[in-house]
Amino acid sequence: MGHPEDAPSGSVWEQDLPTLRPIIDAGLALDTTLGVAGLPQSGTGQSCWLTGQDAVRRMGKGGAGEHFGPHPGPTLQALLRESALPVRLKQAGLSAALLNFYPQGYFAAHAKRPRYGCFPFSFLAAGLALNPPDLPSISPTLGLRYGSPWTATQTLSELAHAGEEVARAAQHRDLLVLDLWLSDLLGHEGKPDAPPELGAAGRRYMQHLDAFLGGVLGAGGRAVISSDHGNFEDLRVKSHTTARVPFAGSGVDLGRPRDIMQAGAVMAGWFGLLERVGG
């Protein structure tokens, strides 16, 4: 989702988010276009984050660049196999895990037609299992139902407790990741005459994220939050946007990146991997 500075009046950012909003306001706003025309997409955007390299310029003819997604095709898959952060962490003897819960239907569907997103693809490329049995399993919907009207299935206190569990688990891992995609799904429901329940669901999702993050930080965890493109910040449209995205965190040095590629390199540097990240 886009940064609140680039969001229209009345966006989901305009509510009381006592943990999330101060962190976002103290952080950075990053470019997602990397100088290439068109709307940013998840395949190239997430590959920039995961590798610290300009995945957008890897696409298109003659180095012209192209925004591509949502899933990584052969070009991006090759880049992720070689340079994704989970792969490099594993090679360096460090530990990482993806905490998303994946139902059995997900695995059955991908057994027939593999179309993994960049995050599960990268962890699998590193030889790391999805649904790791010794770690908390977190629904990427953060306690909302998958379909309209996206009612709550968990309370804010339950989400805060889940955040506390993640913080405790992080004491024994170098990196834990959550790929939270419901905001993108809600963003693609946007339209000029969006129904009230869509805005209500968007605000509810942000409240759930705030509660979960509060649990993580309250239990002593460190956290970083960002996105690969804008759309959820403007529910008047169903497409992605060119809004800048947040790069914010607690207990980490964000550096001074200007775009999502540079921020991906910053994150690699936290683990001593900066010298292994190309331009």
PDB file of N, CA, C and O in Angstrom, residues 188-254:
ATOM      1  N   HIS A 188      -7.801  -3.942  -4.927  1.00  0.00           N
ATOM      2  CA  HIS A 188      -8.319  -4.268  -6.255  1.00  0.00           C
ATOM      3  C   HIS A 188      -9.847  -4.308  -6.297  1.00  0.00           C
ATOM      4  O   HIS A 188     -10.425  -4.456  -7.381  1.00  0.00           O
ATOM      5  N   GLU A 189     -10.481  -4.172  -5.148  1.00  0.00           N
ATOM      6  CA  GLU A 189     -11.938  -4.026  -5.104  1.00  0.00           C
ATOM      7  C   GLU A 189     -12.356  -2.563  -5.232  1.00  0.00           C
ATOM      8  O   GLU A 189     -13.542  -2.253  -5.295  1.00  0.00           O
ATOM      9  N   GLY A 190     -11.386  -1.664  -5.269  1.00  0.00           N
ATOM     10  CA  GLY A 190     -11.683  -0.241  -5.286  1.00  0.00           C
ATOM     11  C   GLY A 190     -12.385   0.218  -6.553  1.00  0.00           C
ATOM     12  O   GLY A 190     -12.210  -0.351  -7.628  1.00  0.00           O
ATOM     13  N   LYS A 191     -13.171   1.277  -6.427  1.00  0.00           N
ATOM     14  CA  LYS A 191     -13.848   1.913  -7.554  1.00  0.00           C
ATOM     15  C   LYS A 191     -14.417   3.240  -7.068  1.00  0.00           C
ATOM     16  O   LYS A 191     -14.554   3.462  -5.858  1.00  0.00           O
ATOM     17  N   PRO A 192     -14.751   4.148  -7.996  1.00  0.00           N
ATOM     18  CA  PRO A 192     -15.214   5.475  -7.567  1.00  0.00           C
ATOM     19  C   PRO A 192     -16.404   5.439  -6.622  1.00  0.00           C
ATOM     20  O   PRO A 192     -16.515   6.277  -5.730  1.00  0.00           O
ATOM     21  N   ASP A 193     -17.293   4.476  -6.820  1.00  0.00           N
ATOM     22  CA  ASP A 193     -18.470   4.366  -5.950  1.00  0.00           C
ATOM     23  C   ASP A 193     -18.355   3.136  -5.057  1.00  0.00           C
ATOM     24  O   ASP A 193     -19.311   2.374  -4.894  1.00  0.00           O
ATOM     25  N   ALA A 194     -17.180   2.935  -4.477  1.00  0.00           N
ATOM     26  CA  ALA A 194     -16.933   1.763  -3.638  1.00  0.00           C
ATOM     27  C   ALA A 194     -17.954   1.691  -2.506  1.00  0.00           C
ATOM     28  O   ALA A 194     -18.279   2.711  -1.887  1.00  0.00           O
ATOM     29  N   PRO A 195     -18.478   0.499  -2.217  1.00  0.00           N
ATOM     30  CA  PRO A 195     -19.478   0.364  -1.152  1.00  0.00           C
ATOM     31  C   PRO A 195     -18.876   0.650   0.214  1.00  0.00           C
ATOM     32  O   PRO A 195     -17.670   0.454   0.427  1.00  0.00           O
ATOM     33  N   PRO A 196     -19.678   1.096   1.158  1.00  0.00           N
ATOM     34  CA  PRO A 196     -19.161   1.423   2.495  1.00  0.00           C
ATOM     35  C   PRO A 196     -18.453   0.255   3.166  1.00  0.00           C
ATOM     36  O   PRO A 196     -17.503   0.466   3.924  1.00  0.00           O
ATOM     37  N   GLU A 197     -18.905  -0.981   2.881  1.00  0.00           N
ATOM     38  CA  GLU A 197     -18.276  -2.119   3.554  1.00  0.00           C
ATOM     39  C   GLU A 197     -16.818  -2.310   3.138  1.00  0.00           C
ATOM     40  O   GLU A 197     -16.027  -2.881   3.885  1.00  0.00           O
ATOM     41  N   LEU A 198     -16.442  -1.829   1.948  1.00  0.00           N
ATOM     42  CA  LEU A 198     -15.045  -1.937   1.537  1.00  0.00           C
ATOM     43  C   LEU A 198     -14.169  -1.011   2.381  1.00  0.00           C
ATOM     44  O   LEU A 198     -13.118  -1.424   2.885  1.00  0.00           O
ATOM     45  N   GLY A 199     -14.591   0.233   2.534  1.00  0.00           N
ATOM     46  CA  GLY A 199     -13.839   1.147   3.383  1.00  0.00           C
ATOM     47  C   GLY A 199     -13.784   0.666   4.819  1.00  0.00           C
ATOM     48  O   GLY A 199     -12.747   0.776   5.484  1.00  0.00           O
ATOM     49  N   ALA A 200     -14.900   0.105   5.304  1.00  0.00           N
ATOM     50  CA  ALA A 200     -14.925  -0.411   6.673  1.00  0.00           C
ATOM     51  C   ALA A 200     -13.957  -1.577   6.827  1.00  0.00           C
ATOM     52  O   ALA A 200     -13.249  -1.688   7.838  1.00  0.00           O
ATOM     53  N   ALA A 201     -13.903  -2.449   5.816  1.00  0.00           N
ATOM     54  CA  ALA A 201     -12.972  -3.576   5.865  1.00  0.00           C
ATOM     55  C   ALA A 201     -11.531  -3.089   5.842  1.00  0.00           C
ATOM     56  O   ALA A 201     -10.667  -3.623   6.549  1.00  0.00           O
ATOM     57  N   GLY A 202     -11.255  -2.071   5.026  1.00  0.00           N
ATOM     58  CA  GLY A 202      -9.910  -1.522   4.969  1.00  0.00           C
ATOM     59  C   GLY A 202      -9.470  -0.939   6.298  1.00  0.00           C
ATOM     60  O   GLY A 202      -8.343  -1.171   6.751  1.00  0.00           O
ATOM     61  N   ARG A 203     -10.355  -0.193   6.929  1.00  0.00           N
ATOM     62  CA  ARG A 203     -10.012   0.376   8.234  1.00  0.00           C
ATOM     63  C   ARG A 203      -9.842  -0.723   9.279  1.00  0.00           C
ATOM     64  O   ARG A 203      -8.943  -0.657  10.130  1.00  0.00           O
ATOM     65  N   ARG A 204     -10.690  -1.752   9.206  1.00  0.00           N
ATOM     66  CA  ARG A 204     -10.591  -2.873  10.149  1.00  0.00           C
ATOM     67  C   ARG A 204      -9.256  -3.603   9.975  1.00  0.00           C
ATOM     68  O   ARG A 204      -8.608  -3.978  10.959  1.00  0.00           O
ATOM     69  N   TYR A 205      -8.854  -3.796   8.735  1.00  0.00           N
ATOM     70  CA  TYR A 205      -7.580  -4.469   8.473  1.00  0.00           C
ATOM     71  C   TYR A 205      -6.419  -3.687   9.083  1.00  0.00           C
ATOM     72  O   TYR A 205      -5.508  -4.269   9.686  1.00  0.00           O
ATOM     73  N   MET A 206      -6.435  -2.375   8.939  1.00  0.00           N
ATOM     74  CA  MET A 206      -5.368  -1.559   9.507  1.00  0.00           C
ATOM     75  C   MET A 206      -5.365  -1.636  11.034  1.00  0.00           C
ATOM     76  O   MET A 206      -4.303  -1.653  11.669  1.00  0.00           O
ATOM     77  N   GLN A 207      -6.535  -1.698  11.638  1.00  0.00           N
ATOM     78  CA  GLN A 207      -6.616  -1.858  13.087  1.00  0.00           C
ATOM     79  C   GLN A 207      -6.028  -3.200  13.519  1.00  0.00           C
ATOM     80  O   GLN A 207      -5.337  -3.292  14.540  1.00  0.00           O
ATOM     81  N   HIS A 208      -6.295  -4.235  12.732  1.00  0.00           N
ATOM     82  CA  HIS A 208      -5.747  -5.556  13.043  1.00  0.00           C
ATOM     83  C   HIS A 208      -4.225  -5.559  12.907  1.00  0.00           C
ATOM     84  O   HIS A 208      -3.517  -6.145  13.736  1.00  0.00           O
ATOM     85  N   LEU A 209      -3.722  -4.907  11.856  1.00  0.00           N
ATOM     86  CA  LEU A 209      -2.274  -4.803  11.685  1.00  0.00           C
ATOM     87  C   LEU A 209      -1.653  -4.040  12.848  1.00  0.00           C
ATOM     88  O   LEU A 209      -0.594  -4.422  13.366  1.00  0.00           O
ATOM     89  N   ASP A 210      -2.304  -2.976  13.273  1.00  0.00           N
ATOM     90  CA  ASP A 210      -1.809  -2.179  14.392  1.00  0.00           C
ATOM     91  C   ASP A 210      -1.736  -3.019  15.665  1.00  0.00           C
ATOM     92  O   ASP A 210      -0.748  -2.958  16.404  1.00  0.00           O
ATOM     93  N   ALA A 211      -2.765  -3.824  15.921  1.00  0.00           N
ATOM     94  CA  ALA A 211      -2.781  -4.659  17.122  1.00  0.00           C
ATOM     95  C   ALA A 211      -1.690  -5.723  17.066  1.00  0.00           C
ATOM     96  O   ALA A 211      -0.990  -5.972  18.060  1.00  0.00           O
ATOM     97  N   PHE A 212      -1.536  -6.354  15.912  1.00  0.00           N
ATOM     98  CA  PHE A 212      -0.500  -7.381  15.757  1.00  0.00           C
ATOM     99  C   PHE A 212       0.888  -6.776  15.961  1.00  0.00           C
ATOM    100  O   PHE A 212       1.722  -7.324  16.700  1.00  0.00           O
ATOM    101  N   LEU A 213       1.136  -5.634  15.329  1.00  0.00           N
ATOM    102  CA  LEU A 213       2.431  -4.976  15.467  1.00  0.00           C
ATOM    103  C   LEU A 213       2.667  -4.542  16.908  1.00  0.00           C
ATOM    104  O   LEU A 213       3.792  -4.650  17.426  1.00  0.00           O
ATOM    105  N   GLY A 214       1.612  -4.083  17.570  1.00  0.00           N
ATOM    106  CA  GLY A 214       1.747  -3.718  18.979  1.00  0.00           C
ATOM    107  C   GLY A 214       2.178  -4.894  19.831  1.00  0.00           C
ATOM    108  O   GLY A 214       2.978  -4.744  20.757  1.00  0.00           O
ATOM    109  N   GLY A 215       1.656  -6.083  19.515  1.00  0.00           N
ATOM    110  CA  GLY A 215       2.072  -7.276  20.242  1.00  0.00           C
ATOM    111  C   GLY A 215       3.530  -7.608  20.014  1.00  0.00           C
ATOM    112  O   GLY A 215       4.258  -7.957  20.951  1.00  0.00           O
ATOM    113  N   VAL A 216       3.984  -7.495  18.761  1.00  0.00           N
ATOM    114  CA  VAL A 216       5.390  -7.776  18.438  1.00  0.00           C
ATOM    115  C   VAL A 216       6.310  -6.847  19.214  1.00  0.00           C
ATOM    116  O   VAL A 216       7.255  -7.287  19.890  1.00  0.00           O
ATOM    117  N   LEU A 217       6.039  -5.555  19.133  1.00  0.00           N
ATOM    118  CA  LEU A 217       6.932  -4.581  19.758  1.00  0.00           C
ATOM    119  C   LEU A 217       6.811  -4.606  21.278  1.00  0.00           C
ATOM    120  O   LEU A 217       7.806  -4.436  21.995  1.00  0.00           O
ATOM    121  N   GLY A 218       5.598  -4.837  21.773  1.00  0.00           N
ATOM    122  CA  GLY A 218       5.402  -4.885  23.214  1.00  0.00           C
ATOM    123  C   GLY A 218       6.137  -6.036  23.875  1.00  0.00           C
ATOM    124  O   GLY A 218       6.491  -5.962  25.058  1.00  0.00           O
ATOM    125  N   ALA A 219       6.383  -7.101  23.107  1.00  0.00           N
ATOM    126  CA  ALA A 219       7.111  -8.259  23.635  1.00  0.00           C
ATOM    127  C   ALA A 219       8.607  -8.171  23.353  1.00  0.00           C
ATOM    128  O   ALA A 219       9.331  -9.158  23.531  1.00  0.00           O
ATOM    129  N   GLY A 220       9.061  -7.005  22.911  1.00  0.00           N
ATOM    130  CA  GLY A 220      10.490  -6.807  22.711  1.00  0.00           C
ATOM    131  C   GLY A 220      11.006  -7.140  21.335  1.00  0.00           C
ATOM    132  O   GLY A 220      12.229  -7.164  21.118  1.00  0.00           O
ATOM    133  N   GLY A 221      10.116  -7.403  20.379  1.00  0.00           N
ATOM    134  CA  GLY A 221      10.558  -7.720  19.030  1.00  0.00           C
ATOM    135  C   GLY A 221      10.948  -6.480  18.242  1.00  0.00           C
ATOM    136  O   GLY A 221      10.569  -5.357  18.589  1.00  0.00           O
ATOM    137  N   ARG A 222      11.722  -6.685  17.204  1.00  0.00           N
ATOM    138  CA  ARG A 222      12.029  -5.639  16.238  1.00  0.00           C
ATOM    139  C   ARG A 222      11.227  -5.925  14.975  1.00  0.00           C
ATOM    140  O   ARG A 222      10.973  -7.085  14.648  1.00  0.00           O
ATOM    141  N   ALA A 223      10.843  -4.884  14.257  1.00  0.00           N
ATOM    142  CA  ALA A 223       9.982  -5.091  13.097  1.00  0.00           C
ATOM    143  C   ALA A 223      10.275  -4.066  12.018  1.00  0.00           C
ATOM    144  O   ALA A 223      10.681  -2.933  12.304  1.00  0.00           O
ATOM    145  N   VAL A 224      10.053  -4.486  10.776  1.00  0.00           N
ATOM    146  CA  VAL A 224      10.154  -3.620   9.602  1.00  0.00           C
ATOM    147  C   VAL A 224       8.891  -3.827   8.785  1.00  0.00           C
ATOM    148  O   VAL A 224       8.400  -4.959   8.665  1.00  0.00           O
ATOM    149  N   ILE A 225       8.362  -2.755   8.218  1.00  0.00           N
ATOM    150  CA  ILE A 225       7.146  -2.866   7.425  1.00  0.00           C
ATOM    151  C   ILE A 225       7.291  -2.049   6.151  1.00  0.00           C
ATOM    152  O   ILE A 225       7.837  -0.948   6.165  1.00  0.00           O
ATOM    153  N   SER A 226       6.842  -2.635   5.038  1.00  0.00           N
ATOM    154  CA  SER A 226       6.857  -1.912   3.773  1.00  0.00           C
ATOM    155  C   SER A 226       5.890  -2.571   2.805  1.00  0.00           C
ATOM    156  O   SER A 226       5.070  -3.409   3.187  1.00  0.00           O
ATOM    157  N   SER A 227       6.007  -2.192   1.531  1.00  0.00           N
ATOM    158  CA  SER A 227       5.126  -2.708   0.492  1.00  0.00           C
ATOM    159  C   SER A 227       5.863  -2.667  -0.839  1.00  0.00           C
ATOM    160  O   SER A 227       6.929  -2.057  -0.957  1.00  0.00           O
ATOM    161  N   ASP A 228       5.289  -3.333  -1.838  1.00  0.00           N
ATOM    162  CA  ASP A 228       5.914  -3.364  -3.158  1.00  0.00           C
ATOM    163  C   ASP A 228       5.269  -2.391  -4.138  1.00  0.00           C
ATOM    164  O   ASP A 228       5.826  -2.125  -5.197  1.00  0.00           O
ATOM    165  N   HIS A 229       4.096  -1.874  -3.815  1.00  0.00           N
ATOM    166  CA  HIS A 229       3.433  -0.900  -4.686  1.00  0.00           C
ATOM    167  C   HIS A 229       2.260  -0.294  -3.937  1.00  0.00           C
ATOM    168  O   HIS A 229       1.832  -0.788  -2.889  1.00  0.00           O
ATOM    169  N   GLY A 230       1.722   0.775  -4.474  1.00  0.00           N
ATOM    170  CA  GLY A 230       0.532   1.376  -3.909  1.00  0.00           C
ATOM    171  C   GLY A 230      -0.728   0.791  -4.531  1.00  0.00           C
ATOM    172  O   GLY A 230      -0.706   0.271  -5.638  1.00  0.00           O
ATOM    173  N   ASN A 231      -1.826   0.830  -3.807  1.00  0.00           N
ATOM    174  CA  ASN A 231      -3.200   0.659  -4.295  1.00  0.00           C
ATOM    175  C   ASN A 231      -4.199   0.760  -3.153  1.00  0.00           C
ATOM    176  O   ASN A 231      -5.235   1.400  -3.280  1.00  0.00           O
ATOM    177  N   PHE A 232      -3.905   0.152  -2.022  1.00  0.00           N
ATOM    178  CA  PHE A 232      -4.836   0.098  -0.900  1.00  0.00           C
ATOM    179  C   PHE A 232      -5.068   1.472  -0.283  1.00  0.00           C
ATOM    180  O   PHE A 232      -6.095   1.706   0.359  1.00  0.00           O
ATOM    181  N   GLU A 233      -4.112   2.381  -0.476  1.00  0.00           N
ATOM    182  CA  GLU A 233      -4.257   3.721   0.101  1.00  0.00           C
ATOM    183  C   GLU A 233      -5.317   4.549  -0.630  1.00  0.00           C
ATOM    184  O   GLU A 233      -5.754   5.585  -0.128  1.00  0.00           O
ATOM    185  N   ASP A 234      -5.749   4.089  -1.818  1.00  0.00           N
ATOM    186  CA  ASP A 234      -6.735   4.831  -2.612  1.00  0.00           C
ATOM    187  C   ASP A 234      -7.797   3.853  -3.106  1.00  0.00           C
ATOM    188  O   ASP A 234      -7.652   3.238  -4.166  1.00  0.00           O
ATOM    189  N   LEU A 235      -8.865   3.702  -2.344  1.00  0.00           N
ATOM    190  CA  LEU A 235      -9.919   2.748  -2.687  1.00  0.00           C
ATOM    191  C   LEU A 235     -10.900   3.313  -3.708  1.00  0.00           C
ATOM    192  O   LEU A 235     -11.923   2.694  -3.991  1.00  0.00           O
ATOM    193  N   ARG A 236     -10.558   4.445  -4.303  1.00  0.00           N
ATOM    194  CA  ARG A 236     -11.380   4.984  -5.392  1.00  0.00           C
ATOM    195  C   ARG A 236     -11.024   4.335  -6.725  1.00  0.00           C
ATOM    196  O   ARG A 236     -11.745   4.500  -7.710  1.00  0.00           O
ATOM    197  N   VAL A 237      -9.889   3.622  -6.775  1.00  0.00           N
ATOM    198  CA  VAL A 237      -9.440   2.973  -8.006  1.00  0.00           C
ATOM    199  C   VAL A 237      -9.129   1.516  -7.699  1.00  0.00           C
ATOM    200  O   VAL A 237      -8.807   1.157  -6.565  1.00  0.00           O
ATOM    201  N   LYS A 238      -9.198   0.653  -8.712  1.00  0.00           N
ATOM    202  CA  LYS A 238      -8.910  -0.767  -8.495  1.00  0.00           C
ATOM    203  C   LYS A 238      -7.512  -1.163  -8.960  1.00  0.00           C
ATOM    204  O   LYS A 238      -7.071  -2.284  -8.733  1.00  0.00           O
ATOM    205  N   SER A 239      -6.824  -0.252  -9.626  1.00  0.00           N
ATOM    206  CA  SER A 239      -5.494  -0.560 -10.142  1.00  0.00           C
ATOM    207  C   SER A 239      -4.431  -0.262  -9.087  1.00  0.00           C
ATOM    208  O   SER A 239      -4.709   0.325  -8.038  1.00  0.00           O
ATOM    209  N   HIS A 240      -3.206  -0.663  -9.384  1.00  0.00           N
ATOM    210  CA  HIS A 240      -2.082  -0.204  -8.591  1.00  0.00           C
ATOM    211  C   HIS A 240      -1.902   1.291  -8.822  1.00  0.00           C
ATOM    212  O   HIS A 240      -2.480   1.867  -9.746  1.00  0.00           O
ATOM    213  N   THR A 241      -1.082   1.917  -7.983  1.00  0.00           N
ATOM    214  CA  THR A 241      -0.797   3.341  -8.122  1.00  0.00           C
ATOM    215  C   THR A 241       0.716   3.551  -8.101  1.00  0.00           C
ATOM    216  O   THR A 241       1.483   2.636  -7.784  1.00  0.00           O
ATOM    217  N   THR A 242       1.125   4.758  -8.419  1.00  0.00           N
ATOM    218  CA  THR A 242       2.550   5.104  -8.358  1.00  0.00           C
ATOM    219  C   THR A 242       2.901   5.777  -7.031  1.00  0.00           C
ATOM    220  O   THR A 242       3.964   6.394  -6.907  1.00  0.00           O
ATOM    221  N   ALA A 243       2.030   5.652  -6.046  1.00  0.00           N
ATOM    222  CA  ALA A 243       2.316   6.224  -4.730  1.00  0.00           C
ATOM    223  C   ALA A 243       3.610   5.643  -4.165  1.00  0.00           C
ATOM    224  O   ALA A 243       3.950   4.484  -4.397  1.00  0.00           O
ATOM    225  N   ARG A 244       4.332   6.470  -3.426  1.00  0.00           N
ATOM    226  CA  ARG A 244       5.481   5.957  -2.686  1.00  0.00           C
ATOM    227  C   ARG A 244       4.987   5.018  -1.583  1.00  0.00           C
ATOM    228  O   ARG A 244       3.836   5.108  -1.142  1.00  0.00           O
ATOM    229  N   VAL A 245       5.849   4.114  -1.152  1.00  0.00           N
ATOM    230  CA  VAL A 245       5.463   3.150  -0.120  1.00  0.00           C
ATOM    231  C   VAL A 245       6.279   3.384   1.144  1.00  0.00           C
ATOM    232  O   VAL A 245       7.389   3.920   1.092  1.00  0.00           O
ATOM    233  N   PRO A 246       5.742   2.989   2.300  1.00  0.00           N
ATOM    234  CA  PRO A 246       6.492   3.169   3.546  1.00  0.00           C
ATOM    235  C   PRO A 246       7.697   2.234   3.622  1.00  0.00           C
ATOM    236  O   PRO A 246       7.693   1.129   3.082  1.00  0.00           O
ATOM    237  N   PHE A 247       8.714   2.693   4.303  1.00  0.00           N
ATOM    238  CA  PHE A 247       9.817   1.847   4.765  1.00  0.00           C
ATOM    239  C   PHE A 247      10.057   2.289   6.194  1.00  0.00           C
ATOM    240  O   PHE A 247      10.637   3.350   6.444  1.00  0.00           O
ATOM    241  N   ALA A 248       9.546   1.514   7.125  1.00  0.00           N
ATOM    242  CA  ALA A 248       9.518   1.940   8.517  1.00  0.00           C
ATOM    243  C   ALA A 248       9.829   0.760   9.417  1.00  0.00           C
ATOM    244  O   ALA A 248       9.674  -0.397   9.028  1.00  0.00           O
ATOM    245  N   GLY A 249      10.272   1.059  10.621  1.00  0.00           N
ATOM    246  CA  GLY A 249      10.590  -0.031  11.524  1.00  0.00           C
ATOM    247  C   GLY A 249      10.915   0.450  12.916  1.00  0.00           C
ATOM    248  O   GLY A 249      10.983   1.651  13.191  1.00  0.00           O
ATOM    249  N   SER A 250      11.124  -0.511  13.783  1.00  0.00           N
ATOM    250  CA  SER A 250      11.493  -0.246  15.168  1.00  0.00           C
ATOM    251  C   SER A 250      12.673  -1.133  15.526  1.00  0.00           C
ATOM    252  O   SER A 250      12.631  -2.349  15.310  1.00  0.00           O
ATOM    253  N   GLY A 251      13.740  -0.519  16.027  1.00  0.00           N
ATOM    254  CA  GLY A 251      14.918  -1.280  16.424  1.00  0.00           C
ATOM    255  C   GLY A 251      15.873  -1.577  15.298  1.00  0.00           C
ATOM    256  O   GLY A 251      16.757  -2.429  15.445  1.00  0.00           O
ATOM    257  N   VAL A 252      15.724  -0.889  14.145  1.00  0.00           N
ATOM    258  CA  VAL A 252      16.603  -1.104  12.996  1.00  0.00           C
ATOM    259  C   VAL A 252      17.041   0.245  12.436  1.00  0.00           C
ATOM    260  O   VAL A 252      16.375   1.262  12.631  1.00  0.00           O
ATOM    261  N   ASP A 253      18.160   0.244  11.718  1.00  0.00           N
ATOM    262  CA  ASP A 253      18.659   1.436  11.044  1.00  0.00           C
ATOM    263  C   ASP A 253      18.184   1.390   9.594  1.00  0.00           C
ATOM    264  O   ASP A 253      18.639   0.557   8.808  1.00  0.00           O
ATOM    265  N   LEU A 254      17.276   2.273   9.228  1.00  0.00           N
ATOM    266  CA  LEU A 254      16.698   2.267   7.887  1.00  0.00           C
ATOM    267  C   LEU A 254      17.650   2.812   6.827  1.00  0.00           C
ATOM    268  O   LEU A 254      17.431   2.587   5.631  1.00  0.00           O
TER     269      LEU A 254
END
